[in-house]
mmCIF file of C-alpha atoms in Angstrom:
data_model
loop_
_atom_site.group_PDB
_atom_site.id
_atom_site.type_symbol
_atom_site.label_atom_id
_atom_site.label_comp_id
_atom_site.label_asym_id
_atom_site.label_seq_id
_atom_site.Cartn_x
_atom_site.Cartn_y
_atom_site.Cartn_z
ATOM 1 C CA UNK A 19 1.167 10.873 -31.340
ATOM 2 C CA UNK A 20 1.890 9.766 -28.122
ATOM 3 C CA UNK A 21 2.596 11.477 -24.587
ATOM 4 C CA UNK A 22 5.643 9.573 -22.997
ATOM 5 C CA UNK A 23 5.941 10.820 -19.077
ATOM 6 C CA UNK A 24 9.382 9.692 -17.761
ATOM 7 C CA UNK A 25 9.350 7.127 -14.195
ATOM 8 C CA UNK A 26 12.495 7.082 -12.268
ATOM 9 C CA UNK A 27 14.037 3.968 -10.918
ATOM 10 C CA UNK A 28 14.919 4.326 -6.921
ATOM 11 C CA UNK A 29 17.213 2.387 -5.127
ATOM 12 C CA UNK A 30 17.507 1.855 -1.277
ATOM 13 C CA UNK A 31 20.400 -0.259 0.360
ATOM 14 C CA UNK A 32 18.898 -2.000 3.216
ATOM 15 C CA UNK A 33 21.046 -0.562 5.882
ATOM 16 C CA UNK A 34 20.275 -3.163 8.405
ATOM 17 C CA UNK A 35 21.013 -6.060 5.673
ATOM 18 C CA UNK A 36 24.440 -4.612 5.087
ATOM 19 C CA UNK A 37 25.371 -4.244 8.893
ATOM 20 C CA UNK A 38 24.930 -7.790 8.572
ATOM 21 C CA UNK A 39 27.416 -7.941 5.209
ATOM 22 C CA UNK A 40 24.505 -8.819 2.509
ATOM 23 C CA UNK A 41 24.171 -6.099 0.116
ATOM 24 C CA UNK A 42 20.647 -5.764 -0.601
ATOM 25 C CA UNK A 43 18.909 -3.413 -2.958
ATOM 26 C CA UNK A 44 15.331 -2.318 -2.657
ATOM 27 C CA UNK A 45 14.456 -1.000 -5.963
ATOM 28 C CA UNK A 46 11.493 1.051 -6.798
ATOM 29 C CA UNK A 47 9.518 2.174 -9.431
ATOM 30 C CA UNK A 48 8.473 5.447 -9.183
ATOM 31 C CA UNK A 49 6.211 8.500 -11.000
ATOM 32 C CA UNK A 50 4.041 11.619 -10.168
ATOM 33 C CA UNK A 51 0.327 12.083 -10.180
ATOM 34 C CA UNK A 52 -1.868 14.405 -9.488
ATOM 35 C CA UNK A 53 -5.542 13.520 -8.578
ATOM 36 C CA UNK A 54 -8.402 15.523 -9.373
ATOM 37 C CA UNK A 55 -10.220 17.742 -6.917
ATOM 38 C CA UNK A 56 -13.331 19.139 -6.947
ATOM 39 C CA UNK A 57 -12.390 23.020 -7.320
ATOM 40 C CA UNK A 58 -8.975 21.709 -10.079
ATOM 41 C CA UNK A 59 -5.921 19.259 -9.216
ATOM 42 C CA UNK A 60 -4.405 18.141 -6.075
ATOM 43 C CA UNK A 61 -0.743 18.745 -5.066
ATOM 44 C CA UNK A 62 1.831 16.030 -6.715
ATOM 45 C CA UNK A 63 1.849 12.882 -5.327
ATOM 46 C CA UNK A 64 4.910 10.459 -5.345
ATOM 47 C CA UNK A 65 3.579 7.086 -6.640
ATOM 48 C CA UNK A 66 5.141 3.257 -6.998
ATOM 49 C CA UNK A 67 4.398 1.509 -9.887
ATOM 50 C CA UNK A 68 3.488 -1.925 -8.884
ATOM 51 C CA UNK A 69 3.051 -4.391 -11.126
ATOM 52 C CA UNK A 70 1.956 -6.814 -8.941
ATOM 53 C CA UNK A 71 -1.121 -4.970 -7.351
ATOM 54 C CA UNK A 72 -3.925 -5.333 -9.659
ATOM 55 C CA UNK A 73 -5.883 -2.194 -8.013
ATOM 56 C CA UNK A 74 -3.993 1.326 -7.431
ATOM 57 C CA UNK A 75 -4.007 2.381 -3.537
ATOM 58 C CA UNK A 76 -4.861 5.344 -2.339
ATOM 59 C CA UNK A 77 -3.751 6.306 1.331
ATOM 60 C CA UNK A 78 -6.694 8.440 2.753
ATOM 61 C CA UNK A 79 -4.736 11.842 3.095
ATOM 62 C CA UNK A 80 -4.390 12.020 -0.656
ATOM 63 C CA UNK A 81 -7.455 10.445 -1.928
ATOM 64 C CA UNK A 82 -9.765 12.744 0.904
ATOM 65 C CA UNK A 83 -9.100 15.248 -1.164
ATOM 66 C CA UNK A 84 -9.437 14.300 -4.515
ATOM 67 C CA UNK A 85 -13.322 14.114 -6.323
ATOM 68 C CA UNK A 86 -14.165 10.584 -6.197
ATOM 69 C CA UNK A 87 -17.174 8.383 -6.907
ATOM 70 C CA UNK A 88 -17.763 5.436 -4.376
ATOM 71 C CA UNK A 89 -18.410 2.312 -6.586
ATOM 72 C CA UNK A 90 -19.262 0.047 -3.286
ATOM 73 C CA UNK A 91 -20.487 1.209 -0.515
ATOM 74 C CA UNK A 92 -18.965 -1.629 1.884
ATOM 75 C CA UNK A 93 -15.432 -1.684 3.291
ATOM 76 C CA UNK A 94 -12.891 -4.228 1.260
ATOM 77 C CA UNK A 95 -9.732 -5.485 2.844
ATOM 78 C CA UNK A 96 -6.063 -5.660 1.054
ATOM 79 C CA UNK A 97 -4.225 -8.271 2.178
ATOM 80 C CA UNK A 98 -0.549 -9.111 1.857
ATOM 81 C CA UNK A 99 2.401 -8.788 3.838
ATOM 82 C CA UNK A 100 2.546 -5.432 3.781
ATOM 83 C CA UNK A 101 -0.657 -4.882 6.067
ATOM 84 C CA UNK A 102 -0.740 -5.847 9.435
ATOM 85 C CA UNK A 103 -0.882 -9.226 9.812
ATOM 86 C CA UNK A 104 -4.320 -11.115 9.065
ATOM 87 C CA UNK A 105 -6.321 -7.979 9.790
ATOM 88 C CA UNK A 106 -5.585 -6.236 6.600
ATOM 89 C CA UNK A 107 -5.883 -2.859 5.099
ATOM 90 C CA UNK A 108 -9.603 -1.648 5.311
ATOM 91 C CA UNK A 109 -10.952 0.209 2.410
ATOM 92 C CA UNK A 110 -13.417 1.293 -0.128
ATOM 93 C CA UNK A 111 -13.769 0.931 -3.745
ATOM 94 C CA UNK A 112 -14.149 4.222 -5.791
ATOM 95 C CA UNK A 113 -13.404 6.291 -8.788
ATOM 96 C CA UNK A 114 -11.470 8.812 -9.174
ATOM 97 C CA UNK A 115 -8.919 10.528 -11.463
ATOM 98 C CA UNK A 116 -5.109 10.733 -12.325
ATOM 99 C CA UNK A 117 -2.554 12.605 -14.671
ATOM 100 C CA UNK A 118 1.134 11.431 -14.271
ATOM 101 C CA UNK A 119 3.188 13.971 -14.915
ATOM 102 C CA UNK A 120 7.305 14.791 -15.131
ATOM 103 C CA UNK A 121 9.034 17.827 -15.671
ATOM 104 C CA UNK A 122 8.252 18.378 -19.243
ATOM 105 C CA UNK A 123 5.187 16.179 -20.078
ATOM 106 C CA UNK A 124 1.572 15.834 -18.295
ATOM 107 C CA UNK A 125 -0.151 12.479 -19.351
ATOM 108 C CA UNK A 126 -4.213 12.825 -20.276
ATOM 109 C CA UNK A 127 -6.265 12.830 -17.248
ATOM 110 C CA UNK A 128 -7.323 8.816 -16.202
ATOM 111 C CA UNK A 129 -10.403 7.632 -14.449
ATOM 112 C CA UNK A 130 -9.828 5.164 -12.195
ATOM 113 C CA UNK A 131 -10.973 2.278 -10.149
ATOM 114 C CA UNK A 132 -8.854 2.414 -7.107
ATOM 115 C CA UNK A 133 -8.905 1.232 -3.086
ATOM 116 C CA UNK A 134 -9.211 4.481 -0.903
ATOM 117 C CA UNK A 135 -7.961 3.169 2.628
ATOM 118 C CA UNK A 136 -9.440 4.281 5.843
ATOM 119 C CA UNK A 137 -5.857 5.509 6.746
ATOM 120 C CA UNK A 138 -2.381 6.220 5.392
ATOM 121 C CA UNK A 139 -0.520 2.740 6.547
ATOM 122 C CA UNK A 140 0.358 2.094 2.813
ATOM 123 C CA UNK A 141 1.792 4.170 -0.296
ATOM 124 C CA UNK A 142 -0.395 5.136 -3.037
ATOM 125 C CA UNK A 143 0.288 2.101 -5.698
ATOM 126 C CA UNK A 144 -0.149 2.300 -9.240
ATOM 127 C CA UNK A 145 -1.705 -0.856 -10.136
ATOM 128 C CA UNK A 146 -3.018 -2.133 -13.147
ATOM 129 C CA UNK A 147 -6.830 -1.732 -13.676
ATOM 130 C CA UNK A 148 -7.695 1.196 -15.482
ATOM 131 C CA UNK A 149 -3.957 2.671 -15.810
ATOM 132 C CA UNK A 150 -1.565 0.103 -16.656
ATOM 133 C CA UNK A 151 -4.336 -0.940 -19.522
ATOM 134 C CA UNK A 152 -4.586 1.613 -20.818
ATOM 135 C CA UNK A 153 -1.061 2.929 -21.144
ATOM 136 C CA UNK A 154 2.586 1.115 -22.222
ATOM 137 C CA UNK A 155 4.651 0.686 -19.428
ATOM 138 C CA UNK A 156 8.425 0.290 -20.307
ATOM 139 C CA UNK A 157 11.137 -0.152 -17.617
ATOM 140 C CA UNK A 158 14.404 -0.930 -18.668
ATOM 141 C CA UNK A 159 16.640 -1.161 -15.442
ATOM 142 C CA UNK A 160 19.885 -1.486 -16.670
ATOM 143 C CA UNK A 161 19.527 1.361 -19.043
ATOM 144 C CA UNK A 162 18.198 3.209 -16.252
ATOM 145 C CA UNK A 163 15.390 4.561 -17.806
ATOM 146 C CA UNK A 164 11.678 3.753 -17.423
ATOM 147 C CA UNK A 165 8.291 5.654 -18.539
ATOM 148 C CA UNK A 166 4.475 5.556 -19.512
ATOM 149 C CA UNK A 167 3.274 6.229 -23.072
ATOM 150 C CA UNK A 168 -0.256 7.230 -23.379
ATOM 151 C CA UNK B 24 -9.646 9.811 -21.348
ATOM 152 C CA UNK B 25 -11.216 12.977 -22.527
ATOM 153 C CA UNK B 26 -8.893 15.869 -21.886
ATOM 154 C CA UNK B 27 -11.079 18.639 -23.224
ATOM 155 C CA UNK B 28 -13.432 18.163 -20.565
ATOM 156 C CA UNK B 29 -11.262 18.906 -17.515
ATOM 157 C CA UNK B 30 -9.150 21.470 -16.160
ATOM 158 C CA UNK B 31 -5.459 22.175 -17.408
ATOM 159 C CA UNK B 32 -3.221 21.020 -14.720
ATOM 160 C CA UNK B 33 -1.176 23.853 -13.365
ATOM 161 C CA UNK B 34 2.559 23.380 -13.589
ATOM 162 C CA UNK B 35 5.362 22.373 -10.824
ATOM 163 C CA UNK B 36 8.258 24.268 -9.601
ATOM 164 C CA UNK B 37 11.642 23.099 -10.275
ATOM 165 C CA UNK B 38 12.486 23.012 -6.840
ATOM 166 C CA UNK B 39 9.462 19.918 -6.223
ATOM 167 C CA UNK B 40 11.203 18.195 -8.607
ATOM 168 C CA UNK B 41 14.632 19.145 -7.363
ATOM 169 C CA UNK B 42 13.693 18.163 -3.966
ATOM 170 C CA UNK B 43 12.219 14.656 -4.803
ATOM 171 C CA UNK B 44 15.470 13.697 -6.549
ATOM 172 C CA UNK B 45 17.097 14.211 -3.468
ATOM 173 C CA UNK B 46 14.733 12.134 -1.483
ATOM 174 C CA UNK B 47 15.031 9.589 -3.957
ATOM 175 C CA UNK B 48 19.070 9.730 -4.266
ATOM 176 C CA UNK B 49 18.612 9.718 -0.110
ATOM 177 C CA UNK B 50 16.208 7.229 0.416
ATOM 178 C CA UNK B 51 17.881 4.644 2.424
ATOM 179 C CA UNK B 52 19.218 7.542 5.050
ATOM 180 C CA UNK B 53 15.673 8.369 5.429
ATOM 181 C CA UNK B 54 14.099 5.118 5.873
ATOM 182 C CA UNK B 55 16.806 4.297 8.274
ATOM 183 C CA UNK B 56 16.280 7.654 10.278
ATOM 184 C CA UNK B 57 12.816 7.661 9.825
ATOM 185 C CA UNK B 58 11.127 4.090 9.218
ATOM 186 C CA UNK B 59 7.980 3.749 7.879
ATOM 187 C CA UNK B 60 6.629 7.088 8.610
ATOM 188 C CA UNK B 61 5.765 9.590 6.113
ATOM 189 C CA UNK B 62 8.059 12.460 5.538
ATOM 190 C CA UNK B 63 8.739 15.994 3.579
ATOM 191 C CA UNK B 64 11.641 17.489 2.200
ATOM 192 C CA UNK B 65 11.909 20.609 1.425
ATOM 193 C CA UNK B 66 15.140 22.548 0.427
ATOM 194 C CA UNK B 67 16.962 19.203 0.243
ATOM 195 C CA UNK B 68 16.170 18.126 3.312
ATOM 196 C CA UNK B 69 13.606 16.527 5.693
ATOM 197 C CA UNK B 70 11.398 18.743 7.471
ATOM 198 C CA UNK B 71 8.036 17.001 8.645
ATOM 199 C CA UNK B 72 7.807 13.225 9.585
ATOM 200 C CA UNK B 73 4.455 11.106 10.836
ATOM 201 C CA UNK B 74 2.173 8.203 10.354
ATOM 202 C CA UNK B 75 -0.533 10.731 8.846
ATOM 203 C CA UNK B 76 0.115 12.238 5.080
ATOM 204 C CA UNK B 77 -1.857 15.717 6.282
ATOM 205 C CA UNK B 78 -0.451 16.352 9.700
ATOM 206 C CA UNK B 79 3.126 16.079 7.612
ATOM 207 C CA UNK B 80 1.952 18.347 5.283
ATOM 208 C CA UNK B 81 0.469 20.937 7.285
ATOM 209 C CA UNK B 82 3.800 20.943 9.520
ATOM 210 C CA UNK B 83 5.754 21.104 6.335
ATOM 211 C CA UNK B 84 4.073 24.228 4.656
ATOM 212 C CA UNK B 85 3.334 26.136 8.421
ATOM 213 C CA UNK B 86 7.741 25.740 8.799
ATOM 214 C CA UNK B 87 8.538 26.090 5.277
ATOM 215 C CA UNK B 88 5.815 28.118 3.584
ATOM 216 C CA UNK B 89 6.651 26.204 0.554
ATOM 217 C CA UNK B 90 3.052 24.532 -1.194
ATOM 218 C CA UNK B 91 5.109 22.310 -3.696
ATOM 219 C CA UNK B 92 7.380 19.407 -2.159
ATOM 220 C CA UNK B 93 7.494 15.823 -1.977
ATOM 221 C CA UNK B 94 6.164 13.336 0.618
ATOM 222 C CA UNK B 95 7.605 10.139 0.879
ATOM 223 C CA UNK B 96 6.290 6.484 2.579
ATOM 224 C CA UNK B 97 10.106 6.007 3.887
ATOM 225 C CA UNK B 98 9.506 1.862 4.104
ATOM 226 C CA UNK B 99 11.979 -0.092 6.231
ATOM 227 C CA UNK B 100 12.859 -3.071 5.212
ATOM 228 C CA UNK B 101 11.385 -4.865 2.260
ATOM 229 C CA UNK B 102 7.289 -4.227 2.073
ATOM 230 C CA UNK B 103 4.652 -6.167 -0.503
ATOM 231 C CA UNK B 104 1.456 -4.904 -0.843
ATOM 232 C CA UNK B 105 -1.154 -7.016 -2.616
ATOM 233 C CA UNK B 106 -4.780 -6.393 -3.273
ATOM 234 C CA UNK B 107 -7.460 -9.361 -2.019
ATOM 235 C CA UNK B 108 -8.232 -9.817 -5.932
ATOM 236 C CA UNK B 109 -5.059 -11.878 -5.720
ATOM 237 C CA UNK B 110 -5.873 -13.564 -2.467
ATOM 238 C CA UNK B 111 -8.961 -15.614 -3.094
ATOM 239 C CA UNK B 112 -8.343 -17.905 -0.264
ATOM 240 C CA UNK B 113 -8.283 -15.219 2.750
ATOM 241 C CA UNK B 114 -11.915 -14.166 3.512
#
């Protein structure tokens, strides 16, 4: 039997879009997690969903804390247009481990390959290695509903 | 995913969860009031803000004394993030 832990959908209207009359929506994906630590679990942790990111993100605040395993000991840079410019977002490849939880369900724990950034300039991103392979991601906007089965 | 092996995951009070569907049902008012920094709500409302994830925490819990709340990347504007795995062509 499965463990389904429930996403919620958020939606943002871009204020500055609609000053200028387009009604925009920024919709995001959104869950819990908590990483582990070395004496238990961290606090919860507000995480996007992205299904374009191939690697979760981990600002450094949250992942600091957690017990990780560095998998490569050089620096690796994101890039997109989210980071600043052609410099990028500097970080390091490690392990480390997740449960997603809601208010009724906790997911089994998940180890992780993930990016652990030198600083907090991006959100901690689900991506897909490691978590969205090994779970069943549904999101059906319309119905407004969305979750993980593990 | 071996369960058995580590320990149980304590549980969250309502008001966390309370709290981040506010920031969530709020999210635009924050971004615009507070773009792209980090921020914490607590009782339903914002109480920390910063570029650093710990500094708003630490303000947070020393004006709140709360432990459990949300913390929030309030992005302006429309943000992509995508991982070099994707982007074979910038070195």
């Amino acid at each position: 039997m499965s463990i389904r832990v429930q996403l919620k959908l958020q939606t943002k209207i871009d204020l500055d879009a609609l000053s200028q009359g387009v009604h925009l929506q920024l919709i995001r994906l959104l869950g819990v997690g908590q990483l582990k630590t070395p004496s238990g679990w961290s606090r919860e942790e507000k995480v996007i969903i992205d299904t374009g990111n191939p690697v979760t993100i981990i600002p450094y605040s949250i992942w600091s804390q957690a017990e990780v395993r560095i998998l490569m000991p050089g620096k690796t840079k994101l890039y997109g247009l989210g980071s600043d410019g052609a410099s990028g977002l500097s970080g390091q490849l490690a392990e480390t481990t997740l449960v997603f939880k809601d208010g009724q369900a906790i997911s089994p724990p998940i180890k992780f390959k993930s990016h652990m950034l030198d600083d907090d300039s991006a959100p901690f991103l689900i991506g897909f290695e490691d978590i969205l392979t090994n779970s069943e991601l549904v999101c059906k906007y319309k119905s407004n509903a969305a979750w993980l089965d593990f | 995913m071996q369960a058995n092996t580590y320990p149980p995951v304590p549980p969250t009070p309502q008001e966390y969860w309370d709290d981040s569907d506010w920031m969530d049902a709020h999210i635009g008012g924050i971004a615009k009031a507070y773009p792209n920094l980090w921020v914490a709500v607590v009782d339903k409302q914002v109480v920390a803000s910063g570029k650093v994830i710990a500094e708003v925490r630490q303000a947070a819990e020393q004006q709140t004394g709360r432990k459990h709340f949300p913390i929030f990347f309030a992005e302006k504007g429309i943000h992509v993030y995508q991982s070099a795995a994707q982007a074979p062509n910038q070195n």
